[in-house]
mmCIF file with all atom_site columns, C-alpha atoms in Angstrom:
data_model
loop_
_atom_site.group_PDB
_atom_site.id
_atom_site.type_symbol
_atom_site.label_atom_id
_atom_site.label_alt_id
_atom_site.label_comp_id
_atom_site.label_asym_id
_atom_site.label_entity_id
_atom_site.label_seq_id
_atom_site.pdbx_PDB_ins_code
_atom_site.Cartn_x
_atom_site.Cartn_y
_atom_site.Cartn_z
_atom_site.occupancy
_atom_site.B_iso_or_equiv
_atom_site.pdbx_formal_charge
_atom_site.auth_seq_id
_atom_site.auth_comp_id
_atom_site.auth_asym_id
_atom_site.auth_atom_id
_atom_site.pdbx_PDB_model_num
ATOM 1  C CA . UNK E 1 1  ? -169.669 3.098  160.194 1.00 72.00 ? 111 UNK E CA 1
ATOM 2  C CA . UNK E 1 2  ? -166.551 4.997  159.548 1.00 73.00 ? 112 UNK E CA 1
ATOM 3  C CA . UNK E 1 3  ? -167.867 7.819  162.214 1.00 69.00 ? 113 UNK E CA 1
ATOM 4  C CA . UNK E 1 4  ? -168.518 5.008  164.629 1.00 65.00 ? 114 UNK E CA 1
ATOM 5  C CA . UNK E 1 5  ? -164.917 3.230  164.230 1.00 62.00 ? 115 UNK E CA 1
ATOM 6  C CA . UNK E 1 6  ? -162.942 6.700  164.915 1.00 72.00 ? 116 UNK E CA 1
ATOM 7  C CA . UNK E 1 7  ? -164.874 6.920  167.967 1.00 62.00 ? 117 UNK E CA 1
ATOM 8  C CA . UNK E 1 8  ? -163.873 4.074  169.128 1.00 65.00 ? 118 UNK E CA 1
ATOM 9  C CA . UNK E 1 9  ? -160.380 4.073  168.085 1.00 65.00 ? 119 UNK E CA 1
ATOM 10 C CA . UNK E 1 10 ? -160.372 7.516  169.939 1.00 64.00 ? 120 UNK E CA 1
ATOM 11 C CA . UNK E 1 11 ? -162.100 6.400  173.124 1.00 61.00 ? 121 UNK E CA 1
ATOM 12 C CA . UNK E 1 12 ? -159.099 3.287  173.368 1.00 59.00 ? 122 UNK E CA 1
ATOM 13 C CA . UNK E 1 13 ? -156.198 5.739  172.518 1.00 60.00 ? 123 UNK E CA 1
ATOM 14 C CA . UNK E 1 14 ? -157.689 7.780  175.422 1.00 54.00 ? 124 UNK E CA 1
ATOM 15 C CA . UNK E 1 15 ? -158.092 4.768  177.820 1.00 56.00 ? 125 UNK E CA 1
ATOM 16 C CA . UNK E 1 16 ? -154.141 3.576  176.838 1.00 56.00 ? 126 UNK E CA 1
ATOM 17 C CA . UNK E 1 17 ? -152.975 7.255  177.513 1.00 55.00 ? 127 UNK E CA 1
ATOM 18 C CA . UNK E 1 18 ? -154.695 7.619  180.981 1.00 57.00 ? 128 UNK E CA 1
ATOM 19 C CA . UNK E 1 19 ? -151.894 7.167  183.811 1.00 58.00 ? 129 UNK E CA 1
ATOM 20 C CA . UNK E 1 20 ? -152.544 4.206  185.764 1.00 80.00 ? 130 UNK E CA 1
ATOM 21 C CA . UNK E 1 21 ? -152.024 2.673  188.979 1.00 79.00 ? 131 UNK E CA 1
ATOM 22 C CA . UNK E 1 22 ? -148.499 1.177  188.546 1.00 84.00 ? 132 UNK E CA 1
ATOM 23 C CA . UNK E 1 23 ? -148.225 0.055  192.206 1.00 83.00 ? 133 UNK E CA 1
ATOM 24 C CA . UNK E 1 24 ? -150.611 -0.090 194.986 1.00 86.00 ? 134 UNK E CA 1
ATOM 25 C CA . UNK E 1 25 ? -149.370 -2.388 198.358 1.00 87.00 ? 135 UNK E CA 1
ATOM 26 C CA . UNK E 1 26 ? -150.636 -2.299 201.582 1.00 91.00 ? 136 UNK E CA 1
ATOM 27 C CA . UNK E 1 27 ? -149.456 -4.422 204.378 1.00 91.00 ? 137 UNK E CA 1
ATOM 28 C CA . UNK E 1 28 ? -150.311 -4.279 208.232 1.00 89.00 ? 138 UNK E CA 1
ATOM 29 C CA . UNK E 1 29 ? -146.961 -1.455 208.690 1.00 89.00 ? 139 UNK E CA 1
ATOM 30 C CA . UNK E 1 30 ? -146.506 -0.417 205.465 1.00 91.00 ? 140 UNK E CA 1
ATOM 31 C CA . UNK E 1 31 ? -148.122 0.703  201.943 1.00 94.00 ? 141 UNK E CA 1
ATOM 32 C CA . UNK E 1 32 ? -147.035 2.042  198.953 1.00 92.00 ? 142 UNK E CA 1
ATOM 33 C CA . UNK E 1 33 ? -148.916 3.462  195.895 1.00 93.00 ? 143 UNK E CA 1
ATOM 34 C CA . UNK E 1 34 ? -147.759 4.651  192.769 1.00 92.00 ? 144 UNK E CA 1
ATOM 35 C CA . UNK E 1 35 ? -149.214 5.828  189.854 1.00 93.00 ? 145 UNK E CA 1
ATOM 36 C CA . UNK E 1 36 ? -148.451 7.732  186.061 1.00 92.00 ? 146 UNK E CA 1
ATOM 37 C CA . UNK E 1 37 ? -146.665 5.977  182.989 1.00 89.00 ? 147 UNK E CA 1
ATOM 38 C CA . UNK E 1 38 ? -144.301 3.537  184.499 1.00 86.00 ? 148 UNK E CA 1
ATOM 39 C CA . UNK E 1 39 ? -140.543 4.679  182.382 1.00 86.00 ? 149 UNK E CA 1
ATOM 40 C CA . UNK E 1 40 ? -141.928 8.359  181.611 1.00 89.00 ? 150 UNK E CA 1
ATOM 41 C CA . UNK E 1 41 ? -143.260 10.104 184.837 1.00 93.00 ? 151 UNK E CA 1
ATOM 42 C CA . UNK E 1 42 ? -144.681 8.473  188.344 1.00 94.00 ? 152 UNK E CA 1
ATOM 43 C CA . UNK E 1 43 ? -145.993 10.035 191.381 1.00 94.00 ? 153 UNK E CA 1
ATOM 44 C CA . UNK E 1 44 ? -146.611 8.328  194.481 1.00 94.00 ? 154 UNK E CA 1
ATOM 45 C CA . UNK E 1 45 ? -146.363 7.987  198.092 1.00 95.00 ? 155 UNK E CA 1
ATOM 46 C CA . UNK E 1 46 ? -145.645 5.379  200.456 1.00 94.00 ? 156 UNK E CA 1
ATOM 47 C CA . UNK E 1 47 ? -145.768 4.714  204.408 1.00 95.00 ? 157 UNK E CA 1
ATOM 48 C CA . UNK E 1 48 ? -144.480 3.318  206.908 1.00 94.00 ? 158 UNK E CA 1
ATOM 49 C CA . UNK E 1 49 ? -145.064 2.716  211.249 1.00 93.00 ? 159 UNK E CA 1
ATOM 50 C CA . UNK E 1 50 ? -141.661 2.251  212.680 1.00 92.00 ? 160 UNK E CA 1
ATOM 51 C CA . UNK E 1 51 ? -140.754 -0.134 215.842 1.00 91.00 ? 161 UNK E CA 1
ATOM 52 C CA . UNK E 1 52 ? -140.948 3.161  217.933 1.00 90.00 ? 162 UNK E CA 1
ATOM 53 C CA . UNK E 1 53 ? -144.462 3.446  216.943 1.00 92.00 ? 163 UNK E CA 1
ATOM 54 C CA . UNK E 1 54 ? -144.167 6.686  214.983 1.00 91.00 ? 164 UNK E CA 1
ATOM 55 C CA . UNK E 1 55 ? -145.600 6.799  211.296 1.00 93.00 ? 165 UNK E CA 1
ATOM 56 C CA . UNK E 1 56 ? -143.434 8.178  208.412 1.00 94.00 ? 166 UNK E CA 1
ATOM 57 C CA . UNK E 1 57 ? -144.498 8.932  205.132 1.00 94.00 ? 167 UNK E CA 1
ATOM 58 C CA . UNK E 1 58 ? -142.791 10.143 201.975 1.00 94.00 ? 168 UNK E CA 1
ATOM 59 C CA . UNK E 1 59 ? -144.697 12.243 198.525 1.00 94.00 ? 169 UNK E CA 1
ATOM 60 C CA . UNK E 1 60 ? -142.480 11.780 195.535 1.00 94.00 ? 170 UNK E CA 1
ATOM 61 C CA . UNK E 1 61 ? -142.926 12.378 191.577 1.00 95.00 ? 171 UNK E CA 1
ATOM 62 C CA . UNK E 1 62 ? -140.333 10.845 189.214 1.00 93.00 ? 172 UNK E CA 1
ATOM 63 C CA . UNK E 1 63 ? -139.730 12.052 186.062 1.00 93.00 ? 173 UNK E CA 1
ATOM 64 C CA . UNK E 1 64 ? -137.612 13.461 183.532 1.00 93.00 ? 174 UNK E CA 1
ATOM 65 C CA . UNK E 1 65 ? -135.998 15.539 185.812 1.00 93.00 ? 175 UNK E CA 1
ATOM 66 C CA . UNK E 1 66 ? -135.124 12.992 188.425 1.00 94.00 ? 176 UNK E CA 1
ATOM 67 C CA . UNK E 1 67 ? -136.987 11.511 191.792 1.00 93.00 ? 177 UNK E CA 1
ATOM 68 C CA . UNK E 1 68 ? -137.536 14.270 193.806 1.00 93.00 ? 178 UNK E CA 1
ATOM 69 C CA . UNK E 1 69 ? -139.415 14.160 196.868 1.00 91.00 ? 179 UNK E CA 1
ATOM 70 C CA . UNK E 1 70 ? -142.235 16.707 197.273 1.00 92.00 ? 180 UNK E CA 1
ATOM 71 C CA . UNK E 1 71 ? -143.250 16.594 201.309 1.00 89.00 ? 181 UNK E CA 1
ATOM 72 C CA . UNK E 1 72 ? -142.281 14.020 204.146 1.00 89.00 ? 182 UNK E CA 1
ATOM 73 C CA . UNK E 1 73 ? -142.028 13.784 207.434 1.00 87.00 ? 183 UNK E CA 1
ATOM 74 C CA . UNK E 1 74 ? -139.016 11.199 208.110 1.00 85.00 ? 184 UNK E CA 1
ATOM 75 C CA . UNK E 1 75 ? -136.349 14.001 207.783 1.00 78.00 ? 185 UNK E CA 1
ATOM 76 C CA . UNK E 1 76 ? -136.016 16.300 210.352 1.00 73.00 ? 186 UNK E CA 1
ATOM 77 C CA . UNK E 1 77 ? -136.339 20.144 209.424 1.00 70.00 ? 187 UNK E CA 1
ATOM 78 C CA . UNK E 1 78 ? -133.755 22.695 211.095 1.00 67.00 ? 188 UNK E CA 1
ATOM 79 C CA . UNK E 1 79 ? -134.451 25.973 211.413 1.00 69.00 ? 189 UNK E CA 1
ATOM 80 C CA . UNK E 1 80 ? -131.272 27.333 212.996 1.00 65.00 ? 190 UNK E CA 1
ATOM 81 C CA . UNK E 1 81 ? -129.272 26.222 210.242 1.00 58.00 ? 191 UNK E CA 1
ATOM 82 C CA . UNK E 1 82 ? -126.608 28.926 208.907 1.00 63.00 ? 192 UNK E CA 1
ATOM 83 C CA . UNK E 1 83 ? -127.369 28.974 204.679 1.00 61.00 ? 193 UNK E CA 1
ATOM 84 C CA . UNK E 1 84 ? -123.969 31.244 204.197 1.00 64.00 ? 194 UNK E CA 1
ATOM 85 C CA . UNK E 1 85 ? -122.292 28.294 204.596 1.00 58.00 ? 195 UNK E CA 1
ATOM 86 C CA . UNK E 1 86 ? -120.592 30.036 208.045 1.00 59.00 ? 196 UNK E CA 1
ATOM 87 C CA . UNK E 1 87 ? -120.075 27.323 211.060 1.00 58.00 ? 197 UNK E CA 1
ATOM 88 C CA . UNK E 1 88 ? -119.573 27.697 214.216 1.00 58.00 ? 198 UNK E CA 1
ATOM 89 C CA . UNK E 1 89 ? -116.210 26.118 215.596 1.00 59.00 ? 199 UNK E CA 1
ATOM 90 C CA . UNK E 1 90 ? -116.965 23.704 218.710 1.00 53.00 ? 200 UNK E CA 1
ATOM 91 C CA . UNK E 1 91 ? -113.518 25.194 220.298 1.00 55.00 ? 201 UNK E CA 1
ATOM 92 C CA . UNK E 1 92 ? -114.424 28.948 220.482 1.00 51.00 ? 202 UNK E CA 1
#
Protein backbone atom coordinates (compact mmCIF):
# COMPACT_ATOMS: atom_id res chain seq x y z
CA UNK A 1 0.00 0.00 0.00
CA UNK A 2 2.84 2.17 0.99
CA UNK A 3 4.73 1.06 -2.48
CA UNK A 4 1.55 1.93 -4.30
CA UNK A 5 1.05 5.56 -2.61
CA UNK A 6 4.83 6.69 -3.51
CA UNK A 7 4.03 5.81 -6.93
CA UNK A 8 1.51 7.81 -7.14
CA UNK A 9 2.73 10.69 -5.27
CA UNK A 10 5.72 10.39 -7.77
CA UNK A 11 3.70 10.07 -10.96
CA UNK A 12 1.67 13.70 -9.74
CA UNK A 13 4.99 15.46 -8.74
CA UNK A 14 6.06 14.47 -12.30
CA UNK A 15 2.77 15.61 -14.00
CA UNK A 16 3.01 19.23 -11.81
CA UNK A 17 6.74 19.56 -12.95
CA UNK A 18 6.08 18.97 -16.74
CA UNK A 19 6.14 22.52 -18.59
CA UNK A 20 2.89 23.29 -19.94
CA UNK A 21 1.17 25.15 -22.50
CA UNK A 22 0.91 28.63 -20.86
CA UNK A 23 -0.55 30.30 -23.99
CA UNK A 24 -1.80 29.01 -27.19
CA UNK A 25 -4.04 31.77 -29.54
CA UNK A 26 -4.78 31.59 -32.92
CA UNK A 27 -6.79 34.08 -34.79
CA UNK A 28 -7.44 34.45 -38.66
CA UNK A 29 -3.81 36.93 -38.86
CA UNK A 30 -2.26 36.08 -35.93
CA UNK A 31 -1.23 33.23 -33.28
CA UNK A 32 0.77 32.96 -30.48
CA UNK A 33 1.94 29.93 -28.39
CA UNK A 34 3.84 29.72 -25.41
CA UNK A 35 4.89 27.18 -23.30
CA UNK A 36 7.43 26.22 -19.95
CA UNK A 37 6.75 27.36 -16.21
CA UNK A 38 4.98 30.62 -16.50
CA UNK A 39 7.50 33.11 -13.79
CA UNK A 40 10.64 30.66 -14.23
CA UNK A 41 11.44 29.99 -17.99
CA UNK A 42 8.99 30.19 -21.30
CA UNK A 43 9.64 29.52 -24.83
CA UNK A 44 7.43 30.35 -27.53
CA UNK A 45 6.69 31.78 -30.80
CA UNK A 46 4.14 33.84 -32.27
CA UNK A 47 2.94 35.12 -35.87
CA UNK A 48 1.69 37.43 -37.59
CA UNK A 49 0.36 38.38 -41.70
CA UNK A 50 0.78 42.06 -42.07
CA UNK A 51 -1.61 44.48 -44.29
CA UNK A 52 1.15 44.10 -47.04
CA UNK A 53 0.46 40.50 -47.06
CA UNK A 54 3.87 39.34 -45.85
CA UNK A 55 4.03 36.86 -42.77
CA UNK A 56 6.39 37.60 -39.81
CA UNK A 57 7.21 35.42 -37.16
CA UNK A 58 9.30 35.70 -34.01
CA UNK A 59 11.16 32.35 -31.71
CA UNK A 60 11.81 33.57 -28.23
CA UNK A 61 12.77 31.79 -24.75
CA UNK A 62 12.45 33.83 -21.52
CA UNK A 63 14.20 33.10 -18.67
CA UNK A 64 16.52 33.90 -16.05
CA UNK A 65 18.67 35.55 -18.24
CA UNK A 66 16.19 37.81 -19.92
CA UNK A 67 13.76 37.52 -23.24
CA UNK A 68 15.92 36.93 -25.88
CA UNK A 69 14.82 36.18 -29.22
CA UNK A 70 16.29 33.07 -30.88
CA UNK A 71 15.32 33.41 -34.92
CA UNK A 72 12.82 35.84 -36.78
CA UNK A 73 12.23 37.15 -39.76
CA UNK A 74 10.64 40.78 -39.06
CA UNK A 75 14.14 42.40 -38.68
CA UNK A 76 16.06 42.91 -41.52
CA UNK A 77 19.71 41.34 -41.57
CA UNK A 78 22.68 43.56 -43.04
CA UNK A 79 25.51 42.18 -44.24
CA UNK A 80 27.56 45.23 -45.21
CA UNK A 81 27.51 46.50 -41.87
CA UNK A 82 31.06 47.83 -40.52
CA UNK A 83 31.44 45.82 -36.75
CA UNK A 84 34.69 48.20 -35.92
CA UNK A 85 32.38 50.62 -35.22
CA UNK A 86 34.08 52.79 -38.41
CA UNK A 87 31.28 54.89 -40.53
CA UNK A 88 31.36 56.23 -43.45
CA UNK A 89 30.73 60.14 -43.55
CA UNK A 90 27.80 61.03 -46.14
CA UNK A 91 30.05 64.29 -47.08
CA UNK A 92 33.28 62.56 -48.31
Amino acid sequence: MKVLLIVALALVALTAARPSDIIDFEQDHMEHEQEGVAGTAVEGEYSWVAPDGNEYHVKYVADQFGYRIVDDNVVPEFNDAKPTGEREDADE
